[in-house]
Short mmCIF file of C-alpha atoms and ligand atoms in Angstrom, two decimals:
data_model
loop_
_atom_site.label_atom_id
_atom_site.label_comp_id
_atom_site.label_asym_id
_atom_site.label_seq_id
_atom_site.Cartn_x
_atom_site.Cartn_y
_atom_site.Cartn_z
CA MET R 1 269.25 67.71 61.51
CA ALA R 2 271.36 69.84 63.88
CA THR R 3 269.47 71.83 66.52
CA PRO R 4 268.52 75.18 64.96
CA ASN R 5 268.91 78.44 66.86
CA LEU R 6 265.38 79.53 66.10
CA SER R 7 262.02 77.79 65.74
CA VAL R 8 259.01 79.66 64.42
CA VAL R 9 255.69 78.08 65.40
CA ILE R 10 252.63 78.98 63.32
CA PRO R 11 249.11 77.57 63.86
CA VAL R 12 247.15 77.32 60.63
CA TYR R 13 243.40 77.00 60.31
CA ASN R 14 241.78 77.57 56.91
CA GLU R 15 244.45 79.98 55.73
CA GLU R 16 244.83 78.90 52.09
CA ALA R 17 244.45 82.51 50.95
CA SER R 18 247.24 83.84 53.22
CA LEU R 19 249.76 80.99 53.05
CA PRO R 20 251.42 81.78 49.68
CA THR R 21 252.17 85.37 50.77
CA LEU R 22 253.25 84.12 54.19
CA PHE R 23 255.80 81.72 52.63
CA ALA R 24 257.02 84.45 50.27
CA ARG R 25 257.69 86.88 53.13
CA LEU R 26 258.57 84.63 56.05
CA TYR R 27 261.46 82.64 54.58
CA PRO R 28 263.39 85.67 53.20
CA ALA R 29 262.89 87.43 56.55
CA LEU R 30 264.31 84.41 58.38
CA ASP R 31 267.17 83.97 55.89
CA ALA R 32 268.09 87.60 56.52
CA LEU R 33 268.59 86.85 60.23
CA GLY R 34 271.72 84.87 59.37
CA THR R 35 270.94 82.15 61.90
CA THR R 36 269.84 78.55 61.65
CA TYR R 37 266.09 78.16 61.87
CA GLU R 38 263.12 75.88 61.33
CA VAL R 39 259.48 76.77 60.74
CA ILE R 40 256.85 74.54 62.31
CA PHE R 41 253.39 74.81 60.87
CA VAL R 42 250.61 73.15 62.81
CA ASN R 43 247.60 72.54 60.62
CA ASP R 44 244.66 72.69 63.00
CA GLY R 45 242.29 70.52 60.96
CA SER R 46 241.81 73.01 58.12
CA ARG R 47 238.99 72.17 55.76
CA ASP R 48 240.45 74.11 52.83
CA ARG R 49 243.67 73.51 50.86
CA SER R 50 245.96 74.66 53.71
CA ALA R 51 247.34 71.17 54.38
CA ALA R 52 248.17 70.68 50.70
CA LEU R 53 249.90 74.07 50.54
CA LEU R 54 251.91 73.24 53.66
CA ARG R 55 252.98 69.95 52.16
CA GLU R 56 254.14 71.74 48.99
CA GLN R 57 256.13 74.20 51.06
CA TRP R 58 257.68 71.34 53.02
CA GLU R 59 258.74 69.74 49.75
CA ARG R 60 260.26 73.06 48.61
CA ARG R 61 262.15 73.72 51.86
CA PRO R 62 262.45 70.40 53.71
CA ASP R 63 265.63 71.54 55.43
CA THR R 64 263.87 74.33 57.33
CA THR R 65 260.20 73.31 57.34
CA ARG R 66 258.24 70.91 59.49
CA VAL R 67 254.52 70.37 59.42
CA VAL R 68 252.36 68.86 62.15
CA LEU R 69 248.97 67.80 60.85
CA PHE R 70 246.10 67.51 63.34
CA ASN R 71 243.26 65.19 62.42
CA ALA R 72 240.63 67.77 63.46
CA ASN R 73 240.23 71.33 64.70
CA TYR R 74 241.41 71.62 68.31
CA GLY R 75 241.98 75.38 68.52
CA GLN R 76 244.80 77.86 68.18
CA HIS R 77 246.35 77.33 71.61
CA PRO R 78 246.47 73.52 71.51
CA ALA R 79 248.06 73.93 68.05
CA VAL R 80 250.77 76.13 69.53
CA VAL R 81 251.36 73.54 72.28
CA ALA R 82 251.87 70.88 69.61
CA GLY R 83 254.33 73.22 67.89
CA PHE R 84 256.18 73.58 71.20
CA GLU R 85 256.31 69.82 71.60
CA HIS R 86 257.82 69.35 68.16
CA CYS R 87 260.19 72.29 67.88
CA ARG R 88 263.89 72.00 68.63
CA GLY R 89 265.19 75.56 68.47
CA GLU R 90 267.03 77.29 71.31
CA ARG R 91 264.55 80.13 70.93
CA VAL R 92 260.96 79.84 69.84
CA VAL R 93 258.85 82.52 68.20
CA THR R 94 255.08 82.19 67.78
CA MET R 95 253.08 84.12 65.21
CA ASP R 96 249.83 84.04 63.27
CA ALA R 97 249.52 82.71 59.74
CA ASP R 98 247.40 85.58 58.45
CA LEU R 99 250.30 88.07 58.22
CA GLN R 100 248.78 90.30 60.89
CA ASN R 101 252.16 89.80 62.57
CA PRO R 102 254.76 90.92 59.99
CA PRO R 103 257.54 88.28 59.81
CA GLU R 104 260.08 91.08 59.47
CA GLU R 105 259.38 91.97 63.11
CA ILE R 106 260.86 88.71 64.42
CA ALA R 107 264.31 90.33 64.40
CA LYS R 108 263.17 92.84 67.05
CA LEU R 109 262.15 90.05 69.42
CA LEU R 110 265.51 88.35 68.98
CA VAL R 111 267.39 91.55 69.81
CA ALA R 112 265.55 91.63 73.15
CA MET R 113 266.47 87.97 73.73
CA ASP R 114 270.10 88.78 73.00
CA ALA R 115 269.85 91.32 75.81
CA GLY R 116 269.15 88.42 78.20
CA HIS R 117 265.36 88.23 78.35
CA ASP R 118 263.80 84.78 78.36
CA TYR R 119 260.33 85.96 77.36
CA VAL R 120 259.62 88.73 74.88
CA GLY R 121 256.03 89.81 74.31
CA GLY R 122 254.99 91.83 71.30
CA VAL R 123 252.82 94.91 71.75
CA ARG R 124 250.82 95.84 68.67
CA ARG R 125 251.61 99.48 68.18
CA ARG R 126 248.76 100.40 65.89
CA ARG R 127 246.31 97.60 65.93
CA GLU R 128 244.50 96.97 62.66
CA ASP R 129 241.32 95.31 63.85
CA SER R 130 237.69 96.37 64.23
CA TRP R 131 236.88 98.95 66.90
CA PHE R 132 234.87 96.29 68.72
CA ARG R 133 237.86 93.93 68.99
CA ARG R 134 240.09 96.77 70.14
CA LEU R 135 237.60 97.86 72.79
CA ALA R 136 237.00 94.30 74.05
CA SER R 137 240.75 93.64 74.19
CA ARG R 138 241.39 96.79 76.16
CA ALA R 139 238.72 95.80 78.69
CA MET R 140 239.99 92.22 79.01
CA ASN R 141 243.60 93.35 79.32
CA ARG R 142 242.52 95.55 82.21
CA VAL R 143 240.56 92.78 83.93
CA ARG R 144 243.47 90.34 83.60
CA GLU R 145 245.94 92.91 84.87
CA ARG R 146 243.88 93.36 88.04
CA ILE R 147 242.89 89.84 88.93
CA THR R 148 245.82 87.69 87.84
CA ARG R 149 249.51 88.04 88.55
CA ILE R 150 250.25 88.07 84.85
CA HIS R 151 251.44 91.42 83.61
CA MET R 152 251.52 92.18 79.94
CA THR R 153 250.39 95.07 77.82
CA ASP R 154 248.82 93.19 74.92
CA GLN R 155 247.72 89.65 75.78
CA GLY R 156 246.19 89.07 72.35
CA CYS R 157 249.40 89.56 70.42
CA MET R 158 250.81 86.16 69.43
CA LEU R 159 254.07 87.55 68.06
CA ARG R 160 256.24 86.51 71.00
CA ALA R 161 259.58 84.88 71.67
CA TYR R 162 260.30 82.27 74.34
CA SER R 163 263.42 80.55 75.61
CA ARG R 164 263.75 76.79 75.28
CA GLU R 165 263.23 76.34 79.05
CA ILE R 166 259.89 78.15 78.96
CA VAL R 167 258.74 76.23 75.90
CA ALA R 168 259.64 72.96 77.61
CA ALA R 169 257.68 74.01 80.70
CA VAL R 170 254.61 74.92 78.63
CA ALA R 171 254.80 71.64 76.74
CA ALA R 172 255.03 69.76 80.03
CA SER R 173 251.97 71.53 81.49
CA ARG R 174 249.10 69.15 81.11
CA GLU R 175 246.51 71.91 80.95
CA VAL R 176 243.56 71.29 78.71
CA SER R 177 242.16 74.77 78.23
CA THR R 178 244.92 77.28 78.35
CA PHE R 179 246.21 80.57 77.03
CA ILE R 180 249.82 80.22 75.95
CA PRO R 181 251.17 83.78 76.38
CA ALA R 182 249.86 83.83 79.96
CA LEU R 183 250.98 80.29 80.83
CA ALA R 184 254.46 80.96 79.46
CA TYR R 185 254.62 84.19 81.43
CA THR R 186 254.24 82.26 84.68
CA PHE R 187 257.52 80.47 83.88
CA ALA R 188 259.48 83.54 82.79
CA SER R 189 262.23 84.91 85.01
CA ASN R 190 263.12 88.00 83.02
CA PRO R 191 260.24 89.00 80.74
CA THR R 192 260.08 92.11 78.62
CA GLU R 193 258.01 93.63 75.82
CA VAL R 194 258.76 95.29 72.51
CA ASP R 195 256.57 97.27 70.14
CA VAL R 196 255.75 95.46 66.92
CA GLU R 197 253.83 96.42 63.83
CA HIS R 198 250.42 95.00 63.11
CA ALA R 199 248.66 94.69 59.79
CA GLU R 200 245.18 93.99 58.59
CA ARG R 201 244.45 90.38 57.85
CA ALA R 202 246.09 89.53 54.49
CA ALA R 203 243.10 87.48 53.32
CA GLY R 204 240.18 85.50 54.68
CA LYS R 205 238.47 86.51 57.91
CA SER R 206 239.04 86.17 61.64
CA HIS R 207 238.38 82.76 63.19
CA TYR R 208 237.20 84.39 66.37
CA PRO R 209 233.52 85.31 66.26
CA LEU R 210 232.09 86.71 69.48
CA TYR R 211 231.27 83.32 70.98
CA LYS R 212 234.79 81.90 70.53
CA LEU R 213 236.24 85.15 71.81
CA ILE R 214 234.22 84.90 75.02
CA ARG R 215 235.27 81.26 75.48
CA LEU R 216 238.92 82.20 74.99
CA ASN R 217 238.68 84.94 77.59
CA PHE R 218 237.08 82.54 80.06
CA ASP R 219 240.07 80.24 79.46
CA LEU R 220 242.36 83.11 80.26
CA ILE R 221 240.57 84.26 83.40
CA THR R 222 239.64 80.88 84.89
CA GLY R 223 243.06 79.50 84.02
CA PHE R 224 244.96 82.09 85.96
CA SER R 225 242.71 83.49 88.66
CA LEU R 226 240.25 82.43 91.35
CA VAL R 227 239.27 86.03 92.00
CA PRO R 228 235.94 85.78 90.10
CA LEU R 229 234.81 83.01 92.45
CA GLN R 230 236.00 84.94 95.49
CA LEU R 231 234.18 88.05 94.28
CA PHE R 232 230.94 86.13 94.53
CA SER R 233 231.52 85.11 98.12
CA MET R 234 232.37 88.72 98.89
CA PHE R 235 229.27 89.93 97.11
CA GLY R 236 227.15 87.36 98.95
CA MET R 237 228.53 88.48 102.29
CA LEU R 238 227.92 92.12 101.43
CA VAL R 239 224.33 91.46 100.38
CA SER R 240 223.59 89.51 103.57
CA ALA R 241 225.10 92.25 105.71
CA LEU R 242 223.11 94.94 103.90
CA ALA R 243 219.91 92.92 104.15
CA LEU R 244 220.39 92.49 107.88
CA ALA R 245 221.11 96.19 108.38
CA THR R 246 218.08 97.18 106.30
CA TYR R 247 215.91 94.84 108.31
CA VAL R 248 216.99 96.39 111.58
CA VAL R 249 216.49 99.93 110.23
CA VAL R 250 213.05 99.15 108.83
CA ILE R 251 211.89 97.54 112.05
CA VAL R 252 213.14 100.47 114.12
CA TYR R 253 211.45 102.99 111.82
CA ARG R 254 208.22 101.07 111.80
CA LEU R 255 208.20 101.16 115.56
CA TYR R 256 208.63 104.95 115.71
CA HIS R 257 207.44 106.62 112.48
CA ALA R 258 204.92 104.71 110.44
CA ALA R 259 204.85 107.44 107.71
CA TRP R 260 208.46 106.83 106.70
CA GLU R 261 207.37 103.90 104.62
CA ASP R 262 206.07 106.29 101.95
CA ALA R 263 209.49 107.87 101.51
CA ALA R 264 211.17 104.46 101.40
CA SER R 265 208.83 103.25 98.71
CA VAL R 266 210.34 105.82 96.32
CA PHE R 267 213.64 103.94 96.31
CA TRP R 268 212.57 100.53 97.44
CA ASP R 269 211.37 98.18 94.71
CA ARG R 270 211.56 94.64 95.86
CA ASP R 271 210.88 93.12 92.42
CA ILE R 272 213.67 94.98 90.70
CA LEU R 273 216.09 94.17 93.51
CA ALA R 274 215.03 90.54 93.36
CA PHE R 275 215.66 90.46 89.60
CA PHE R 276 219.05 91.98 90.12
CA LEU R 277 219.98 89.47 92.80
CA VAL R 278 218.64 86.54 90.79
CA GLY R 279 220.68 87.75 87.83
CA MET R 280 223.81 87.94 89.95
CA MET R 281 223.11 84.50 91.38
CA LEU R 282 222.70 82.96 87.94
CA PHE R 283 225.90 84.60 86.78
CA GLY R 284 227.70 83.31 89.85
CA LEU R 285 226.32 79.84 89.30
CA GLY R 286 227.39 79.94 85.67
CA LEU R 287 230.82 81.09 86.73
CA ILE R 288 231.18 78.17 89.09
CA GLY R 289 230.10 76.02 86.15
CA GLU R 290 232.93 77.44 84.04
CA TYR R 291 235.45 76.32 86.65
CA VAL R 292 233.79 72.97 87.30
CA GLY R 293 233.57 72.29 83.56
CA ARG R 294 237.27 72.89 83.18
CA ILE R 295 238.06 70.67 86.16
CA TYR R 296 235.91 67.99 84.51
CA HIS R 297 237.86 68.32 81.26
CA GLN R 298 241.10 68.17 83.17
CA VAL R 299 240.31 65.08 85.25
CA ARG R 300 239.22 63.11 82.21
CA ALA R 301 242.73 63.81 80.92
CA ARG R 302 241.93 63.00 77.33
CA PRO R 303 244.68 63.69 74.81
CA ARG R 304 244.57 67.36 73.94
CA TYR R 305 244.83 66.63 70.24
CA MET R 306 245.55 63.86 67.78
CA ILE R 307 248.24 64.14 65.19
CA ARG R 308 247.60 62.51 61.86
CA ALA R 309 251.12 62.95 60.51
CA VAL R 310 254.30 64.97 60.90
CA LEU R 311 256.13 66.08 57.78
CA GLU R 312 259.82 66.59 58.51
CA ARG R 313 263.04 65.90 56.77
CA ASP R 314 263.99 63.01 58.97
CA ALA R 315 260.69 61.44 58.03
CA LYS R 316 261.20 62.31 54.36
CA GLU R 317 264.63 60.70 54.40
CA ALA R 318 263.13 57.71 56.09
CA VAL R 319 260.43 57.50 53.47
CA GLU R 320 262.97 57.90 50.67
CA ARG R 321 265.31 55.38 52.26
CA GLU R 322 262.47 52.95 52.61
CA ALA R 323 261.51 53.45 48.96
CA LYS R 324 265.12 52.93 47.85
CA GLU R 325 265.46 49.82 49.98
CA THR R 326 262.26 48.43 48.53
CA VAL R 327 263.59 49.02 45.03
CA GLU R 328 266.91 47.43 46.00
CA ARG R 329 265.19 44.46 47.54
CA ALA R 330 263.08 44.08 44.44
CA SER R 331 266.07 44.24 42.11
CA SER R 332 268.14 41.81 44.15
CA ALA R 333 265.16 39.47 44.18
CA ASP R 334 265.11 39.81 40.38
CA ARG R 335 268.75 38.80 40.22
CA ARG R 336 268.20 35.76 42.34
N1 UDP A 401 243.82 79.41 64.36
C1 UDP A 401 243.94 78.04 64.61
N2 UDP A 401 242.85 77.33 65.05
C2 UDP A 401 241.64 77.94 65.26
C3 UDP A 401 241.53 79.34 65.04
C4 UDP A 401 242.64 80.04 64.60
O1 UDP A 401 245.00 77.47 64.41
O2 UDP A 401 240.69 77.25 65.65
C5 UDP A 401 245.00 80.16 63.86
C6 UDP A 401 244.77 80.97 62.60
O3 UDP A 401 245.01 80.22 61.43
C7 UDP A 401 245.77 82.10 62.76
C8 UDP A 401 245.81 82.31 64.28
O4 UDP A 401 245.33 81.10 64.85
O5 UDP A 401 247.07 81.72 62.32
C9 UDP A 401 244.97 83.50 64.73
O6 UDP A 401 243.64 83.39 64.24
P1 UDP A 401 242.85 84.65 63.68
O7 UDP A 401 243.73 85.46 62.80
O8 UDP A 401 241.57 84.15 63.07
O9 UDP A 401 242.52 85.43 65.01
P2 UDP A 401 242.46 87.02 65.22
O10 UDP A 401 243.65 87.63 64.53
O11 UDP A 401 241.18 87.46 64.63
O12 UDP A 401 242.52 87.16 66.71
MG1 MG A 402 244.46 87.32 62.77
#
């Protein structure tokens, strides 16, 4: 198979309800681009019929389809990394399988790449998600913008295009818990953004309940910034300084005006302050734990995922060739 101009990488986890519509819209949209392409689906250990549907699609379009099958669920971002490791295109586009990213929008990303950008991020113009998700995303985008050196408008949008160099760099990064759009951004020399449409989920429901969403955002923040840790040292220093100052003031006042204590007691509640500080300390401790836990994962250096099989034409030809050879061997044995 010659190297295609475009690879489209799509992680798939329990998307049996969306896949038929995705196939029906994605391939015509890619055909319309008039360029050579391949689509790489990474089945992230789906427990529904997704793997079977992907295999059927591969049999229908073996020339332009490749399927990486994980043996278990490792998460959306590891799935994208596997797609990066297996794709061959000069340009690589990532998108979701649930049709929230319209395949027709890929053309827009490619226009920006033609203009010389090596990284094109999508910005969901009118986001079709719950108000809670929109609010949380806005807050997290703001936090990331302030405490990392990664600048993007819409970190959650997976409809993005990357140059081959960036994809190779991401694939070579041995990071265990990562956030692809941010990691890729660190390798980009000329990034840009374009507005893209966004749709409601075609079928099924989001795979990100609150807990997974929080974990993902910890991956993003801890992966790209040490500021949270530094904030705690700053906060600790500030608290010590304030405590010292208060101590001096209190002692001085006690020496001169004993009655002042009544006024102070209006604002001064040691129990509440202690609760507040204990809360901050536990949060800080937990935060250190988040970093230490990730270091622990990283030093163990386990494989990030296991691939059960890869469906691709080369493999199909190999399988067919093998079958033919077996038949030939059998028939020549007959003749003997
Ligand atoms: N996904 C995945 N592994 C997971 C969770 C999600 O491969 O553990 C895929 C999913 O099939 C979809 C994309 O990642 O193609 C985005 O997931 P989803 O639409 O549930 O996220 P949301 O749009 O709610 O952020
Ligand atoms: Mg979605």
